[in-house]
XYZ file of C-alpha atoms in Angstrom:
385
model
C 0.121 -0.010 -0.224
C 3.085 2.259 0.570
C 3.538 2.392 -2.622
C 0.822 4.610 -3.788
C 1.453 7.383 -1.170
C 2.215 10.634 -1.913
C 5.174 12.478 -0.385
C 6.316 16.782 -0.623
C 9.424 17.888 0.161
C 8.796 21.889 1.759
C 12.039 23.623 1.267
C 11.689 27.447 2.532
C 14.224 30.066 1.044
C 15.082 33.442 0.994
C 16.991 35.723 -0.950
C 20.720 35.181 -1.834
C 20.424 31.439 -0.975
C 20.202 30.005 -4.325
C 23.448 28.051 -4.694
C 22.167 26.095 -1.739
C 18.671 25.868 -3.048
C 19.964 24.150 -6.285
C 21.702 21.167 -4.461
C 18.577 20.744 -2.435
C 16.025 20.866 -5.265
C 18.389 18.289 -7.080
C 18.382 15.753 -3.732
C 14.209 15.659 -4.158
C 14.463 15.210 -8.028
C 16.968 12.685 -7.926
C 14.839 10.537 -5.997
C 14.056 7.194 -7.663
C 10.373 6.712 -6.143
C 8.363 8.995 -8.380
C 5.493 10.083 -5.998
C 7.681 13.234 -4.072
C 7.088 16.801 -5.236
C 8.841 19.755 -3.985
C 7.425 22.974 -2.829
C 9.756 25.999 -2.885
C 8.173 28.955 -0.760
C 10.334 32.417 -1.843
C 10.007 34.197 1.400
C 9.873 37.459 -0.013
C 9.798 36.535 -3.697
C 13.400 37.214 -4.803
C 13.908 37.174 -8.654
C 17.256 35.228 -8.335
C 15.187 32.422 -6.069
C 12.585 32.369 -8.603
C 15.155 31.992 -11.785
C 16.680 28.944 -10.167
C 12.890 26.732 -9.577
C 12.806 27.975 -13.282
C 15.962 26.839 -14.331
C 14.784 22.724 -13.423
C 11.823 22.674 -15.422
C 10.231 20.106 -13.878
C 6.640 19.605 -13.410
C 7.613 18.156 -10.027
C 8.261 21.638 -8.199
C 5.516 24.124 -6.892
C 6.153 27.105 -6.771
C 5.093 29.694 -3.987
C 6.655 33.299 -3.292
C 5.302 35.777 -0.257
C 5.283 39.556 -1.977
C 6.791 40.689 1.942
C 9.283 38.826 3.845
C 8.119 37.073 6.695
C 9.253 36.145 9.829
C 10.647 32.086 9.414
C 8.004 30.684 11.701
C 5.759 32.820 9.919
C 6.759 31.980 6.392
C 6.810 27.810 7.465
C 3.550 28.194 8.135
C 2.638 29.823 4.585
C 4.507 27.188 2.864
C 3.147 24.119 4.634
C 0.095 25.445 3.464
C 0.517 24.292 0.250
C 1.301 20.842 1.155
C -1.301 18.242 -0.846
C 0.438 14.913 -0.097
C 0.018 12.080 2.485
C 3.476 12.881 3.884
C 5.346 15.846 4.047
C 8.721 17.088 5.467
C 10.460 20.340 5.664
C 14.521 21.308 4.838
C 16.302 23.671 4.550
C 17.456 25.270 1.563
C 20.999 24.905 2.684
C 19.576 20.925 3.311
C 19.724 17.700 1.047
C 18.254 14.478 0.947
C 20.397 11.537 1.015
C 20.056 9.416 -1.652
C 18.234 6.742 -0.121
C 15.868 8.557 2.056
C 12.436 7.814 0.172
C 13.418 3.994 -0.267
C 13.873 4.491 3.725
C 10.656 5.638 4.240
C 8.937 3.399 2.517
C 10.410 0.543 3.562
C 8.782 2.302 7.061
C 5.627 2.296 6.444
C 5.677 -1.014 4.978
C 6.437 -2.340 8.307
C 4.430 0.432 10.194
C 1.493 1.197 7.995
C -0.223 3.174 10.431
C 2.704 5.302 11.193
C 1.794 8.850 11.484
C 5.599 10.230 11.951
C 9.093 8.844 10.738
C 12.081 10.187 12.298
C 16.006 9.140 11.208
C 19.569 9.878 12.738
C 20.203 13.281 10.073
C 23.879 13.888 9.172
C 25.487 17.341 9.242
C 27.580 18.771 6.562
C 29.594 22.547 6.787
C 29.489 23.998 3.243
C 32.897 25.385 1.823
C 31.792 28.858 2.526
C 30.743 28.178 5.860
C 31.633 31.000 8.820
C 34.357 28.986 9.916
C 37.383 28.406 7.999
C 38.390 25.463 10.424
C 34.970 23.796 9.839
C 34.401 24.161 6.078
C 33.679 21.382 3.849
C 33.451 18.781 6.791
C 30.836 16.541 7.652
C 29.571 13.595 10.506
C 26.914 10.912 10.659
C 25.035 10.332 13.863
C 23.654 6.931 15.066
C 24.586 3.704 14.543
C 23.656 3.495 11.326
C 22.505 0.256 11.137
C 19.015 0.883 9.047
C 17.030 -0.458 11.739
C 13.462 0.722 12.223
C 11.156 0.387 14.957
C 8.607 1.806 16.658
C 8.839 4.349 19.644
C 6.466 5.150 22.180
C 5.981 9.038 22.875
C 4.789 9.736 25.888
C 7.351 8.884 28.332
C 10.324 10.510 26.089
C 8.028 14.051 26.045
C 8.081 13.708 30.379
C 11.916 13.258 30.229
C 12.073 16.385 27.601
C 9.698 18.799 30.065
C 11.560 17.577 33.297
C 15.116 18.546 30.782
C 16.332 15.108 31.814
C 16.962 14.107 27.776
C 17.596 16.087 24.792
C 14.627 17.597 22.891
C 16.215 15.776 19.559
C 14.641 12.518 21.437
C 11.558 13.885 20.054
C 9.386 13.370 16.621
C 10.256 15.730 14.890
C 8.625 17.854 11.232
C 12.252 19.781 10.016
C 14.156 17.088 8.415
C 11.606 14.528 9.460
C 8.331 12.889 7.350
C 5.060 13.732 9.242
C 1.075 13.130 8.321
C -0.233 15.759 6.488
C -3.430 15.108 8.146
C -2.092 14.868 11.664
C -0.620 18.403 11.030
C -3.710 19.992 9.858
C -5.522 18.383 13.195
C -2.694 20.178 15.279
C -3.230 23.506 13.087
C -7.204 23.238 13.726
C -6.915 22.790 17.235
C -4.150 24.856 17.964
C -4.079 27.883 15.304
C -0.878 27.559 14.183
C 2.355 24.810 14.041
C 4.743 26.870 13.862
C 4.181 29.346 17.092
C 7.092 30.430 18.361
C 10.132 31.773 17.235
C 12.558 28.572 16.678
C 9.388 26.354 14.785
C 11.652 23.549 14.524
C 12.079 22.976 18.435
C 8.393 24.141 19.243
C 7.063 21.446 16.682
C 8.852 18.766 17.910
C 7.222 19.297 21.180
C 3.784 19.904 19.760
C 4.360 16.771 17.199
C 5.336 15.103 20.930
C 1.961 16.405 22.802
C -0.355 14.959 20.413
C 1.179 11.482 19.152
C 1.392 8.381 21.238
C 4.081 6.988 19.091
C 6.309 7.285 15.982
C 8.490 5.301 13.957
C 12.850 6.062 13.938
C 15.065 4.585 11.339
C 19.063 4.353 12.338
C 19.925 5.878 8.914
C 20.620 9.579 7.902
C 17.640 10.373 5.276
C 18.816 13.772 4.980
C 21.784 15.915 5.768
C 21.551 19.419 7.421
C 23.842 21.759 6.256
C 25.485 24.591 7.343
C 26.384 27.425 4.650
C 27.534 31.313 5.295
C 23.970 32.330 5.174
C 22.132 29.801 7.597
C 20.550 30.965 10.275
C 21.683 29.134 13.191
C 25.263 29.903 12.313
C 24.168 33.932 11.853
C 22.146 33.682 15.125
C 25.091 31.692 17.252
C 27.846 33.728 15.729
C 26.404 37.369 16.314
C 26.902 38.541 12.733
C 24.838 41.081 11.246
C 22.614 38.410 9.177
C 21.698 36.876 12.570
C 20.689 39.886 14.037
C 18.209 40.306 11.246
C 16.392 37.079 12.647
C 14.947 38.656 15.496
C 14.252 41.969 13.548
C 10.235 42.518 12.768
C 9.197 39.543 14.696
C 4.828 39.715 14.653
C 3.302 40.118 18.666
C 2.881 36.761 18.629
C 6.401 35.672 18.169
C 7.995 38.044 20.681
C 9.925 35.524 23.026
C 8.957 35.414 26.920
C 12.231 34.296 27.709
C 15.942 35.336 26.115
C 15.766 34.097 22.502
C 19.435 34.210 23.304
C 18.972 30.523 25.089
C 17.846 27.815 23.203
C 16.916 26.335 27.269
C 14.907 29.252 27.982
C 13.236 28.856 25.330
C 12.345 25.345 25.784
C 10.916 26.249 29.280
C 8.589 28.573 27.743
C 7.531 26.104 24.912
C 6.699 23.488 27.422
C 5.217 26.548 29.535
C 2.509 27.177 26.401
C 1.765 23.584 25.577
C 1.446 22.286 28.261
C -1.052 25.298 29.700
C -2.632 23.841 32.657
C -1.175 20.898 33.838
C 2.664 23.037 33.804
C 3.262 22.562 37.600
C 2.494 18.596 37.491
C 4.542 19.002 34.193
C 8.161 19.951 35.899
C 6.883 18.904 38.912
C 10.256 16.317 38.836
C 12.341 18.635 37.063
C 15.947 18.465 36.848
C 16.861 21.667 37.587
C 20.528 20.816 37.872
C 20.409 19.984 34.492
C 18.163 22.982 33.429
C 20.351 25.552 35.137
C 24.014 23.795 33.901
C 22.732 23.886 30.341
C 21.845 27.723 30.620
C 25.079 28.593 32.030
C 27.261 26.746 29.258
C 24.511 28.822 26.554
C 25.675 31.626 28.786
C 29.198 30.997 28.394
C 29.487 30.459 25.333
C 27.394 34.069 24.322
C 29.998 36.972 25.973
C 27.320 39.197 24.553
C 24.277 37.731 25.735
C 25.538 36.053 29.160
C 24.368 38.584 31.911
C 20.715 38.057 29.619
C 20.112 34.209 29.964
C 21.819 34.391 33.638
C 19.160 37.092 34.342
C 16.570 35.088 32.254
C 17.341 31.471 34.110
C 17.294 33.372 37.805
C 13.779 34.644 36.595
C 12.683 30.698 35.649
C 13.872 29.986 39.163
C 12.009 32.394 41.444
C 9.192 31.626 39.473
C 9.277 28.009 39.704
C 11.735 26.595 41.719
C 11.509 25.350 45.484
C 13.459 28.099 47.750
C 16.182 25.820 49.071
C 17.222 24.610 45.861
C 17.573 28.487 44.272
C 20.056 29.647 47.287
C 22.441 27.253 45.726
C 21.799 27.950 42.063
C 22.152 31.451 42.968
C 25.778 30.930 44.254
C 26.169 28.622 41.517
C 25.513 31.575 39.026
C 27.399 33.824 41.206
C 30.457 31.915 40.903
C 29.974 32.026 36.918
C 29.669 35.802 36.998
C 33.361 36.109 38.391
C 35.923 36.716 35.654
C 38.064 33.998 36.306
C 35.432 31.342 36.453
C 33.829 32.432 33.659
C 37.103 32.247 31.464
C 37.537 29.304 32.974
C 34.481 27.539 31.660
C 34.519 29.233 28.272
C 38.287 27.517 27.820
C 36.916 24.288 28.564
C 33.974 24.734 26.467
C 36.173 25.915 23.798
C 38.442 22.729 24.237
C 35.910 20.241 24.005
C 34.178 21.712 21.096
C 37.792 21.442 19.058
C 38.040 18.117 20.690
C 34.608 16.874 19.228
C 35.454 18.304 15.724
C 38.217 15.612 15.069
C 35.246 13.497 14.664
C 34.167 15.012 11.533
C 35.202 13.397 8.336
C 36.335 15.705 5.382
C 33.857 15.273 2.495
C 36.936 16.013 -0.414
C 38.951 13.588 1.189
C 36.467 10.638 1.500
C 34.124 11.787 -1.534
C 36.361 14.301 -3.821
C 33.070 16.027 -2.874
C 32.653 19.997 -1.682
C 28.866 20.340 -1.905
C 25.805 18.616 0.318
C 24.424 17.115 -2.838
C 27.813 14.974 -3.663
C 27.627 14.092 -0.146
C 24.200 12.924 -0.132
C 24.585 10.830 -3.067
C 28.004 9.430 -1.195
C 26.854 8.863 2.061
C 24.222 6.131 2.146
C 27.058 4.279 -0.032
C 29.373 4.846 2.553
C 27.185 3.336 5.118
C 25.967 0.046 3.212
C 29.452 -0.953 2.357
């Protein structure tokens, strides 16, 4: 039955990213499964983006554009309004599907025909123009890459994520994951939007987990997440001019209630919003240690936003943490704020980051590759050998 299902890959894009977009579209159109289409949504109607799309001359591309540039979450909501398939996913314009992507999705649906969400272990790649020279053209594969397909119960994982005892990456996901269109429309009908916060990928993960009883996970990379010179994540983290633009002109409903510089403070806000009436119960067993220490890491990594993040942590502690624990964590935060401790922690984090990059492989050395499409078409072959 699964061979008759229709799939669409939604690619939101914006001015100046047509070089990456070409590879993203190519990775979809080169899938062997014929019932897969691309929806390209041009945020701001840039003519170069439209020209890139038209260069493919393909009936499998659905093109949409907004007359003015929207905030990312608004644009994603607009982009998925054009979905008509049974399942869809969203990837970035600097990302790509791997060569075996649809093959794995179909296998998963044959084993679990009632599945509403399919996740996997996305690989990662730094384009040759990435803003950190040492990381350029490196890639990494996560997971065991066995190809194992299994069903996972959602509620226990969701509970642990809400308690900050497990990383939110363990949740079902829409960005880079394949989700039933009917499920998303149901959530939109109830919630109004599926992308209702400034980080639409993280918020939609939590929202899916709130509604899903189970999801299917594949231990293989179906997609590659790319990071180029124009990537939102890289520019926000490095606090470049492009990164600062990301936070400009946000509609009121997207304005963060907690400091946007911290993903864990944002995560806390998202749990508050989604859990609503039973929020107190949801965080009754929260690991305050995990929450505070992860926020401290973010503060140490971001010099210019460190005080904003630390103040955000103190605000959360005052509102929700037992008083006897507050005293301990306020002492820790005060210690972190000393010049010596802050500098020492920053040194340790930078050293650990360098050590982690020793695990990354060089795409040119392994595949004679210098683009995400070339890596995407070689990565599954390496896994299967």
